[in-house]
CSV table of C-alpha atoms in Angstrom, one decimal:
chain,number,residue,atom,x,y,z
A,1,UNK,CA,47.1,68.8,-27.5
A,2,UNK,CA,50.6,66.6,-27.8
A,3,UNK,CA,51.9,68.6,-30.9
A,4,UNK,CA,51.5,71.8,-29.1
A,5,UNK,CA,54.5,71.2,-27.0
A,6,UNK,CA,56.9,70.5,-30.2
A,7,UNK,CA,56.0,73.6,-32.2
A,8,UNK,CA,58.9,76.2,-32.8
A,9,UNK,CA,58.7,79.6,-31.4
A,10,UNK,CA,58.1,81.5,-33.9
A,11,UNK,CA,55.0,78.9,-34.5
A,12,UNK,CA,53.8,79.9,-31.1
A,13,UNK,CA,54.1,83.5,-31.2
A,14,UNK,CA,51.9,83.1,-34.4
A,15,UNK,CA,49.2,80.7,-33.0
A,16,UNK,CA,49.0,82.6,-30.2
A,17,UNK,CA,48.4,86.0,-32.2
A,18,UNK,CA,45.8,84.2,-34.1
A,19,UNK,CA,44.1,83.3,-30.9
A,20,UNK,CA,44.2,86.9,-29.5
A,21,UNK,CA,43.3,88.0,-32.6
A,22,UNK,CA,40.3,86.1,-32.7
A,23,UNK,CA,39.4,86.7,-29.2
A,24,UNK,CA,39.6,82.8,-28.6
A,25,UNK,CA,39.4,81.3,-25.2
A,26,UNK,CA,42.0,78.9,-24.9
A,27,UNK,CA,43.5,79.2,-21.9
A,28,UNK,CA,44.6,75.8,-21.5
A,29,UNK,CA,46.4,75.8,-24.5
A,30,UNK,CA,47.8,78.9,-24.5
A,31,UNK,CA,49.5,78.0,-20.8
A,32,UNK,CA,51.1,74.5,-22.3
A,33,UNK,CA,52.5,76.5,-25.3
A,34,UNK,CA,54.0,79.2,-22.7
A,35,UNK,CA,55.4,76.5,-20.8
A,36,UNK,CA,56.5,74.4,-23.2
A,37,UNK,CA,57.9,76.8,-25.4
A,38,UNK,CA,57.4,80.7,-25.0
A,39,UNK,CA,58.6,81.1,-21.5
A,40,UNK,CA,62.5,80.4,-22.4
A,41,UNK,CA,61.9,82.4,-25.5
A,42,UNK,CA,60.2,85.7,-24.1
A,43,UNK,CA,63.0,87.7,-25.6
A,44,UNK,CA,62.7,86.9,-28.9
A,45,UNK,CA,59.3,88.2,-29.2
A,46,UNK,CA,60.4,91.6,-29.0
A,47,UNK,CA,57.2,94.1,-29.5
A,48,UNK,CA,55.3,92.1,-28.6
A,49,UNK,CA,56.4,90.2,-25.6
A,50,UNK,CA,54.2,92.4,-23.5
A,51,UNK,CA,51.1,91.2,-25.3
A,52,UNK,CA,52.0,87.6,-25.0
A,53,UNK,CA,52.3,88.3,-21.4
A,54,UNK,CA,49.0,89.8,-20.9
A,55,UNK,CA,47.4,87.1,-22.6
A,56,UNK,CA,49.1,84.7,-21.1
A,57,UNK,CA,48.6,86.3,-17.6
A,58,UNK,CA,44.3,86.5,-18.3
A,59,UNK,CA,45.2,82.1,-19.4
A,60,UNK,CA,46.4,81.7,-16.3
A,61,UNK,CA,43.7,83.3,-14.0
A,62,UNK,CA,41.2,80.9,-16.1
A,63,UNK,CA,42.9,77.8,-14.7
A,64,UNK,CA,44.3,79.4,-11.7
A,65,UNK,CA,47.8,79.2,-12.3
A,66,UNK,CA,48.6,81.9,-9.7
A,67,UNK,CA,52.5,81.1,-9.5
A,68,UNK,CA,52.3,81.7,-13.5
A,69,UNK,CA,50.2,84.6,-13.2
A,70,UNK,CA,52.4,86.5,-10.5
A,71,UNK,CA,55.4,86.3,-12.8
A,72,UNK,CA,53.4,88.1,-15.7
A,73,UNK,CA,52.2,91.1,-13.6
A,74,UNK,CA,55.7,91.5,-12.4
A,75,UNK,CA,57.6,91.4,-15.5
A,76,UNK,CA,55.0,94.1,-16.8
A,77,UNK,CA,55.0,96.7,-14.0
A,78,UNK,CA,59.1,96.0,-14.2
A,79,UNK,CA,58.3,97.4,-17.5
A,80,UNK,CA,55.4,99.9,-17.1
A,81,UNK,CA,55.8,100.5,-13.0
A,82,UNK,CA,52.8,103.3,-13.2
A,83,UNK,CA,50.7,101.8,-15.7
A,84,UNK,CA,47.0,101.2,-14.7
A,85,UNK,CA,46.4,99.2,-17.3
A,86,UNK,CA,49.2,96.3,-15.3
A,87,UNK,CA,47.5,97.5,-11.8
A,88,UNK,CA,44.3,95.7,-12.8
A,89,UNK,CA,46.2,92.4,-13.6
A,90,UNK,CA,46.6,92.5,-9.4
A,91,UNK,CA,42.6,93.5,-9.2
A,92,UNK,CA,41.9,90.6,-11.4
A,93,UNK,CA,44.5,88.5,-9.4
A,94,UNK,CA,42.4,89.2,-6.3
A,95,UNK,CA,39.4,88.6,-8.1
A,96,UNK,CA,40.5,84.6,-9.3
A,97,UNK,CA,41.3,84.4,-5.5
A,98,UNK,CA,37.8,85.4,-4.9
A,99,UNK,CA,38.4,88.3,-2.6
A,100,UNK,CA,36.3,90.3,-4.4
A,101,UNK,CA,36.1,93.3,-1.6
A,102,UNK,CA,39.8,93.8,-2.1
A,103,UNK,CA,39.8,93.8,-5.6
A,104,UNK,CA,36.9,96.4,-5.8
A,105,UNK,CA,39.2,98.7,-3.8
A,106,UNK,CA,41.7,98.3,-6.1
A,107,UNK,CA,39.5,99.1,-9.0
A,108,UNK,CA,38.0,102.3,-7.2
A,109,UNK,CA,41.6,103.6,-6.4
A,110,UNK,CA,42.0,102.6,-10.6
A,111,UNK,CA,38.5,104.8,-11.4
A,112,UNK,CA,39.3,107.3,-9.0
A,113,UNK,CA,42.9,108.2,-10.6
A,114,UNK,CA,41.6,108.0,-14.1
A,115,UNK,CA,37.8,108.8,-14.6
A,116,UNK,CA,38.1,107.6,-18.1
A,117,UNK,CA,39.1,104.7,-18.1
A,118,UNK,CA,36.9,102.1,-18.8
A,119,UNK,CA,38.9,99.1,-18.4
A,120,UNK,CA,38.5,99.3,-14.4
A,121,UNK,CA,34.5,100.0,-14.5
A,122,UNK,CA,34.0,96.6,-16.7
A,123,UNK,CA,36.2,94.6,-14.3
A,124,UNK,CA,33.7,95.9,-11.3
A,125,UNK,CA,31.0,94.4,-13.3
A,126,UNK,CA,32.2,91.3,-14.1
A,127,UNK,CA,32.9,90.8,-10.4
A,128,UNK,CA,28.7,91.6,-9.6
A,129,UNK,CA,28.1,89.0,-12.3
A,130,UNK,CA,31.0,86.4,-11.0
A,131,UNK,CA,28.9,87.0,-7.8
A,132,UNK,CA,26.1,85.7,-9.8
A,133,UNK,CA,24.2,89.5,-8.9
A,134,UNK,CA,23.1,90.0,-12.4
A,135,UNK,CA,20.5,92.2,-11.3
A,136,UNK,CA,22.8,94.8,-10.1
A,137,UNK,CA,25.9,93.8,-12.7
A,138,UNK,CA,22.7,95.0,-15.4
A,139,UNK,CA,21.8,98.6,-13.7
A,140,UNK,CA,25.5,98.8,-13.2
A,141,UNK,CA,26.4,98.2,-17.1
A,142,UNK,CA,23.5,100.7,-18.1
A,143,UNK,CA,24.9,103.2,-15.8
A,144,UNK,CA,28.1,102.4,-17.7
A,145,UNK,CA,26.7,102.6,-21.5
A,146,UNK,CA,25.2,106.0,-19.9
A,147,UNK,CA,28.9,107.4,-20.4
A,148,UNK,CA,30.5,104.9,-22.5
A,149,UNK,CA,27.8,104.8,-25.2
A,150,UNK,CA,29.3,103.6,-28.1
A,151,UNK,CA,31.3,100.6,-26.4
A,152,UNK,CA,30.1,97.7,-28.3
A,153,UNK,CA,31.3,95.4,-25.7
A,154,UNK,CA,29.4,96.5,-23.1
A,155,UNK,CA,26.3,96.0,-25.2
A,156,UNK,CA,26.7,92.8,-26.1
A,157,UNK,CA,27.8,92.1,-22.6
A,158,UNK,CA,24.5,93.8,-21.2
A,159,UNK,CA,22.4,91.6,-24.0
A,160,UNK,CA,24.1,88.6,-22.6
A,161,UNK,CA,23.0,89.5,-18.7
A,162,UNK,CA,19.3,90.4,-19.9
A,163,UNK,CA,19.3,86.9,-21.7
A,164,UNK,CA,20.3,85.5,-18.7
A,165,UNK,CA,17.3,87.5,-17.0
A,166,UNK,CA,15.0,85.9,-20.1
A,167,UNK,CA,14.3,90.4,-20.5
A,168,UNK,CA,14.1,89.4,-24.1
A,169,UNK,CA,12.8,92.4,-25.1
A,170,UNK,CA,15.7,94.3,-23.7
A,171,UNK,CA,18.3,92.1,-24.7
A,172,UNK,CA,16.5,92.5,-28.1
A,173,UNK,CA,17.3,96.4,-28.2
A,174,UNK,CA,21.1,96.2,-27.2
A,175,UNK,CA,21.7,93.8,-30.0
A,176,UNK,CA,19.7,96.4,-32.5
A,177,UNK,CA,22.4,98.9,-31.1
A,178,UNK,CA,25.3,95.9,-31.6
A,179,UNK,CA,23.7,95.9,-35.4
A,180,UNK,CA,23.7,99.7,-35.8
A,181,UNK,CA,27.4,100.0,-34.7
A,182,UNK,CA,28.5,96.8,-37.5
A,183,UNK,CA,25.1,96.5,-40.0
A,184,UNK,CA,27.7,94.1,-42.4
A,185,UNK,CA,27.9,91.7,-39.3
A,186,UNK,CA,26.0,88.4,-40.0
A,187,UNK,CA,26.8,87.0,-36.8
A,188,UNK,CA,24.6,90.2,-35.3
A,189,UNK,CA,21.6,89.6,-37.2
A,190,UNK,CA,21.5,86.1,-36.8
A,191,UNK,CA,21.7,86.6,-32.9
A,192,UNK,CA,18.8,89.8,-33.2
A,193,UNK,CA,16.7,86.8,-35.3
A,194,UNK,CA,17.4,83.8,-32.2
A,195,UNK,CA,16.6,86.2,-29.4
A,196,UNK,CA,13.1,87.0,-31.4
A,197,UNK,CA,12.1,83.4,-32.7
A,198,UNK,CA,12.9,82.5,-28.7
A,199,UNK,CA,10.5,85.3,-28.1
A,200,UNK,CA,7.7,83.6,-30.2
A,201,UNK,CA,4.8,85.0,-31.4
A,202,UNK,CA,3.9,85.5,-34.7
A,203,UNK,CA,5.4,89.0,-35.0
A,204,UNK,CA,8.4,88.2,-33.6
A,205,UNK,CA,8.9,84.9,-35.4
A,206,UNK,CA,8.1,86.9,-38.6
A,207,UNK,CA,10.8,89.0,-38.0
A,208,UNK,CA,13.0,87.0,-36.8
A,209,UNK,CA,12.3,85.3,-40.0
A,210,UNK,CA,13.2,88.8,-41.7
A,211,UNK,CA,17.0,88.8,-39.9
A,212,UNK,CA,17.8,85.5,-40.5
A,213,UNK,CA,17.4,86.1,-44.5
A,214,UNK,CA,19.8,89.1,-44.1
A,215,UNK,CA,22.5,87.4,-42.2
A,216,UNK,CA,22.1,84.1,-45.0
A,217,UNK,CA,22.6,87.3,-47.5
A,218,UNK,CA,25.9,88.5,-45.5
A,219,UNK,CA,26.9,85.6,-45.2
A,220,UNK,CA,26.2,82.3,-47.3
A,221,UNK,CA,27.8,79.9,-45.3
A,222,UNK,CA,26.0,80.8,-42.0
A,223,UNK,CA,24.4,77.6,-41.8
A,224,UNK,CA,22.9,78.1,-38.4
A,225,UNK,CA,20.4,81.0,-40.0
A,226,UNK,CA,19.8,79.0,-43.3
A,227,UNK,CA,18.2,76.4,-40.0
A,228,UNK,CA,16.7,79.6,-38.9
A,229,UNK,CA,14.9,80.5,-42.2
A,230,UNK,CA,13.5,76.8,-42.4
A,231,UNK,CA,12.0,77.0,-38.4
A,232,UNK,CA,11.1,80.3,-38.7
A,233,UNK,CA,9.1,80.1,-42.1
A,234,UNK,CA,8.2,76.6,-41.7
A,235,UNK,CA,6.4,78.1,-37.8
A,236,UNK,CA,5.0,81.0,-39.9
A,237,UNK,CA,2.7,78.8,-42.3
A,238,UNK,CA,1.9,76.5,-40.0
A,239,UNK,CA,0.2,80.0,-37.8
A,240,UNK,CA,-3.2,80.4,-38.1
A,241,UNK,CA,-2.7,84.2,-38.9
A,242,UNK,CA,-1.0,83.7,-41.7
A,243,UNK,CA,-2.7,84.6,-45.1
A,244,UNK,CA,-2.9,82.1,-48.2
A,245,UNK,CA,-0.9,84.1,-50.6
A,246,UNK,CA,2.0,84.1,-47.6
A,247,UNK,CA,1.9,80.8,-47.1
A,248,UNK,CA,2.7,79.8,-49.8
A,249,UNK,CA,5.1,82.1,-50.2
A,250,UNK,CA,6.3,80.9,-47.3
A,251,UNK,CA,6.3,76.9,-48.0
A,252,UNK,CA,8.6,77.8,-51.3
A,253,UNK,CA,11.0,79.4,-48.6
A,254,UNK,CA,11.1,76.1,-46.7
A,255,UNK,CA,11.3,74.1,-49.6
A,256,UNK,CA,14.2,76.4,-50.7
A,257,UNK,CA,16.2,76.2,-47.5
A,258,UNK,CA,15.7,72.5,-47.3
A,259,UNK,CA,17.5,72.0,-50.4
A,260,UNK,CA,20.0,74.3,-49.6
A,261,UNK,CA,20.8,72.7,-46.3
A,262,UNK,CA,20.6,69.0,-47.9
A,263,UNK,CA,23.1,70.8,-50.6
A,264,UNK,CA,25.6,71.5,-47.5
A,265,UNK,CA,25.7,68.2,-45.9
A,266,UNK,CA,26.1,66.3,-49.6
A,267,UNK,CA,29.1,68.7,-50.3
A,268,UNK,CA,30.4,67.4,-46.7
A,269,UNK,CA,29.3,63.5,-47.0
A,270,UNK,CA,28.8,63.0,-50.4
A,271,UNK,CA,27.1,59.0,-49.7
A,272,UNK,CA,24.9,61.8,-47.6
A,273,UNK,CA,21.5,59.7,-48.3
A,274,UNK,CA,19.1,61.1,-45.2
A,275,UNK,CA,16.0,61.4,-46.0
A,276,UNK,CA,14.6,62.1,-42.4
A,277,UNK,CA,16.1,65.6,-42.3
A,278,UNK,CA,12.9,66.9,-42.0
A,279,UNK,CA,11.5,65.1,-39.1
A,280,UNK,CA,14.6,65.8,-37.3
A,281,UNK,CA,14.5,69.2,-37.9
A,282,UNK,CA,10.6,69.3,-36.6
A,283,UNK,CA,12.2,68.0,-33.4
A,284,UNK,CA,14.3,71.5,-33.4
A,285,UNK,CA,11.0,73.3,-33.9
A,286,UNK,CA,9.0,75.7,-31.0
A,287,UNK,CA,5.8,74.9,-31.3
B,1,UNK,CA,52.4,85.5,-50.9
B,2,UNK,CA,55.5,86.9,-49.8
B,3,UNK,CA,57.0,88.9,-52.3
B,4,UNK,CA,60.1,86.7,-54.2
B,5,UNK,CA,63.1,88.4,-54.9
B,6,UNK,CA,62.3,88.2,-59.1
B,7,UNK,CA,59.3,91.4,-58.1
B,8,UNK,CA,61.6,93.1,-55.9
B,9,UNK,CA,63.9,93.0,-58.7
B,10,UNK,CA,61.9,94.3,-61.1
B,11,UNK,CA,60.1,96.7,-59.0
B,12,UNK,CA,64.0,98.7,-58.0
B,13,UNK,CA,64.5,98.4,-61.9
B,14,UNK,CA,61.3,100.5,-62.9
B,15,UNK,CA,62.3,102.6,-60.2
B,16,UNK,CA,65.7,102.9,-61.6
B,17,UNK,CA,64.4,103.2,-65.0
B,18,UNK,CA,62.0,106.2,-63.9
B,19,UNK,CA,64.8,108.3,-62.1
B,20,UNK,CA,66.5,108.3,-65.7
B,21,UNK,CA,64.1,109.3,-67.5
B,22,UNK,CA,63.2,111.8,-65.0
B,23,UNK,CA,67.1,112.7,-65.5
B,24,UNK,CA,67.1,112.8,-69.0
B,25,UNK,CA,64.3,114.9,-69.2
B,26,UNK,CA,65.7,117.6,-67.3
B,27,UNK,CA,69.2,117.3,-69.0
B,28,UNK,CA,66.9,117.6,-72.2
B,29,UNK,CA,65.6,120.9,-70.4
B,30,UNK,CA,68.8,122.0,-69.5
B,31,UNK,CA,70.3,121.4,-73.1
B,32,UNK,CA,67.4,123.6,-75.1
B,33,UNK,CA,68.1,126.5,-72.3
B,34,UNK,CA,72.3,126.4,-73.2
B,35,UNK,CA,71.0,126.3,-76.9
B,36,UNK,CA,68.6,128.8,-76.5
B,37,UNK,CA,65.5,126.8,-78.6
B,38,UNK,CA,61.9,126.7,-77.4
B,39,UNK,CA,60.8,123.8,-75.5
B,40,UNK,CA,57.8,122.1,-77.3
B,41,UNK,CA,57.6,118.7,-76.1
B,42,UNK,CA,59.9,115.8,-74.7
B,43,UNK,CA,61.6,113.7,-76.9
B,44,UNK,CA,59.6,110.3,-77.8
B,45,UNK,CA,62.2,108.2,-76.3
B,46,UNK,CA,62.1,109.5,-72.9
B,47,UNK,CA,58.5,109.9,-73.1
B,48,UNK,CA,58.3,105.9,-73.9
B,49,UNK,CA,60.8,105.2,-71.6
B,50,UNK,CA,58.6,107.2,-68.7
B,51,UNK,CA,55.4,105.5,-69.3
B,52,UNK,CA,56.6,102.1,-69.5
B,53,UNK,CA,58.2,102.3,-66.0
B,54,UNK,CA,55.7,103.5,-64.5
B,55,UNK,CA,54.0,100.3,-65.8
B,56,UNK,CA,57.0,98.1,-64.5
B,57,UNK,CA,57.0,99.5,-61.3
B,58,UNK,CA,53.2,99.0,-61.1
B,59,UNK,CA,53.4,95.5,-62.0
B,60,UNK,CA,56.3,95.7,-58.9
B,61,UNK,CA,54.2,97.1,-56.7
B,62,UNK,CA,51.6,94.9,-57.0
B,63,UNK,CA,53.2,92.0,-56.1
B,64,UNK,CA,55.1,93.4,-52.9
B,65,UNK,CA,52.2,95.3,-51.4
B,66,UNK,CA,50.4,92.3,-50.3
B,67,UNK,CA,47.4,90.4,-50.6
B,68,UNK,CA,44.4,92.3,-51.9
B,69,UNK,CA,41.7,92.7,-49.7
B,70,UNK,CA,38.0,91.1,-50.6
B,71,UNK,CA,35.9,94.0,-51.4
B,72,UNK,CA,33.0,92.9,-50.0
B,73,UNK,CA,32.5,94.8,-46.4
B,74,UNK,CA,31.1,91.3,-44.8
B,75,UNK,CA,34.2,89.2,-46.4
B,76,UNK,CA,36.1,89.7,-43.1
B,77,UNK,CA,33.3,88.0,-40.9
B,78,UNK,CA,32.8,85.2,-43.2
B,79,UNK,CA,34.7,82.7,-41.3
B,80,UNK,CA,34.1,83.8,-37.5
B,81,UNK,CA,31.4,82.4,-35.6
B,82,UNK,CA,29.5,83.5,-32.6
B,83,UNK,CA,31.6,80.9,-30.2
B,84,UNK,CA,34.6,83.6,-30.6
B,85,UNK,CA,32.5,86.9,-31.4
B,86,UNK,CA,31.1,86.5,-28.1
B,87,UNK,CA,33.9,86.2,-26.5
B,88,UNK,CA,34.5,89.3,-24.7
B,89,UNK,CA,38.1,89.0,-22.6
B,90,UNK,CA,37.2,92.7,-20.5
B,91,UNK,CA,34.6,90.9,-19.1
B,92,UNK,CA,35.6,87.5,-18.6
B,93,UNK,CA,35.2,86.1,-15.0
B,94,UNK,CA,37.1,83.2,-13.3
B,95,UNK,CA,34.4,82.0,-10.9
B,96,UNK,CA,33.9,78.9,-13.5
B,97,UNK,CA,34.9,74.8,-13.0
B,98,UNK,CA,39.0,76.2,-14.3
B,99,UNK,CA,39.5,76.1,-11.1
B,100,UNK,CA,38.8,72.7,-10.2
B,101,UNK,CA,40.9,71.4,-12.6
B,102,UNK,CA,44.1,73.4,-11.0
B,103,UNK,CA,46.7,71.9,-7.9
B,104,UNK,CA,47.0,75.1,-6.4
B,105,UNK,CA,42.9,75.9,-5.8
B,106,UNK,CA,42.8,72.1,-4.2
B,107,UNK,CA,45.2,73.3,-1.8
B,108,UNK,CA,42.9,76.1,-0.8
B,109,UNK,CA,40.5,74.3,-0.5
B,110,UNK,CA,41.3,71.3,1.7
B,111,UNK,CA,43.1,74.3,3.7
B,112,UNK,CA,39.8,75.4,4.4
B,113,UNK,CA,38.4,72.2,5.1
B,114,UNK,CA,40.9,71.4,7.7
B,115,UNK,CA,40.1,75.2,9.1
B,116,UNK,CA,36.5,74.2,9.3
B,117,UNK,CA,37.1,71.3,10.9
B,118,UNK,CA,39.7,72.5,13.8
């Protein structure tokens, strides 16, 4: 955290495009490098000052800095006076203060003067689910997707909220949707594959089993699905449905990943001389 | 890699080098019209001359242009993980423990304290 503070600016301007980039959440850090080092130097950044400041306006609403976040809006609508995009800043403003009735006003006067923009409508959820009604943030995200269809966001958002519901089944389907819109994504099909082996069942685990074999083959280094391929398949052959010829297809797969994940942690620790990694793995396991 | 000034270098001089042959072949043109001869092909030395720019200025260009990109559609992803994928900033909310950890929200908070006990 200490050698934040003594980069240059132009180091911070960078970080903090890698952050945004990214979508990290690191609103701690990216207040201490404003204050330490971007706010003098705002007019350097040229272009893209006005990003800075709307990142660093959303940093400061996570640690309620309000003082901070009142100078952002303000030095954008100096800039933009009729955007909608800096009139949500003061809905979100309201929102951090928890006055959530004010801010929904806001956000319907936003809706009203633009029907498509979508920006406003997600900020009305997050308040239901800040509210902790996820019941009604859900029916009003699917009323959402009903005209926004192809906003990946608001699926994986949606997934998130039935996962919190445990509507596995559901959250199953927006994530097939995430998948359809990036299929090269491992990340996607490793989620798809933990929201089915959490499901359980032999089915589910089978093909849960299925997804985490095509994220490994996206992705080699996705070291959380190579786990899943040894739960999964190790689960499968222990099931009493499963047939001889697949089990033992199946026990070659968990040999397979075994070796591969031993082969990961020696390249890391080479004294790496475990030999337990299977019982602690078992403790990982559904049963 | 940014691109050092030795490529820039060589990338203006096939340039340079391609204008003149471009140049030469039209004065070439230019000088079988005033002599009234049939045009059958470009001489060998502006041909050479032509072909082997255009392979400097490759060799130029592919220095300045950038980094190639991996050609693997997945290559992009290999490196993010679901902490920041999921990470959605349109719908983040603030009703977390950030907070807490601010002066201003204590404030607040005693504020209503003391309200709620007058």
């Amino acid at each position: 955290m200490n050698d934040l503070s003594n980069l240059s600016w132009s180091e911070a301007r960078d970080l903090l495009r890698t952050w945004r980039d990214d979508n990290d959440r690191r609103s701690e850090e990216v207040l201490q490098l404003w204050k330490s080092v971007l706010e003098y130097n705002l007019n350097k950044l040229g272009g893209e000052k006005f990003s800075v400041l709307e990142q660093v306006c959303l940093a400061a609403l996570d640690c309620y800095q309000i003082p901070t976040v009142d100078y952002c809006i303000k030095q954008l609508s100096n800039e933009f006076p009729s955007s909608l995009r800096v009139k949500k800043y003061y809905a979100m403003r309201l929102e951090a203060q928890e006055c959530y009735d004010d801010a929904l006003t806001v956000l319907d006067s936003l809706i009203k003067k633009d029907e498509t923009n979508n920006a406003p409508r997600k900020r009305k959820i997050s308040i239901l689910r800040a509210q902790g009604k996820n019941v009604e943030a859900i029916k009003e995200l699917t009323e959402y997707l009903k005209i926004f269809m192809s906003d990946i966001e608001g699926w994986q958002e949606l997934s998130d909220l039935y996962i919190a519901e445990q509507d596995y089944n559901k959250a199953a389907f927006c994530v097939e949707e995430l998948i359809l819109h990036n299929p090269h994504n491992h990340l996607l099909h490793q989620r798809y594959a933990d929201i089915r082996y959490t499901q359980g069942g032999y089915d589910n685990v089978e093909l849960a089993r299925g997804y985490y074999c095509q994220a490994l083959k996206l992705n080699q280094n996705n070291l959380r699905a190579l786990y899943g391929v040894y739960l999964t398949s190790s689960s499968i052959a222990a099931s009493p449905k499963c047939t001889a010829q697949k089990k033992k297809e199946m026990l070659k797969l968990v040999d397979w990943a075994l070796l591969e994940i031993k082969k990961r942690y020696s390249v890391v620790k080479d004294t790496f001389t475990d030999n337990n990694i299977e019982e602690r793995l078992s403790v990982l396991q559904i049963s | 890699m940014p691109p050092s000034i030795f490529h820039r270098l060589i990338l203006t001089a096939g340039f340079l080098s391609l204008f003149h042959a471009a140049y030469s072949a039209a004065q070439h043109r230019s000088y079988l019209r005033l002599n009234e001869l049939e045009f059958t092909s470009l001489p060998l030395d502006i041909l050479i001359q032509g072909v082997t720019s255009l392979f400097v200025v490759m060799y130029g260009v592919l220095y300045i242009a950038g980094d190639f990109k991996e050609i693997k559609a997945s290559a992009e992803l290999e490196n993010k993980t679901w902490e920041t994928y999921r990470n959605i900033p349109s719908f983040y909310t603030f009703n977390h423990r950030g907070k807490a950890f601010s002066p201003q929200y204590v404030q607040m908070n005693s504020k209503l304290q003391i309200e709620e006990i007058e």
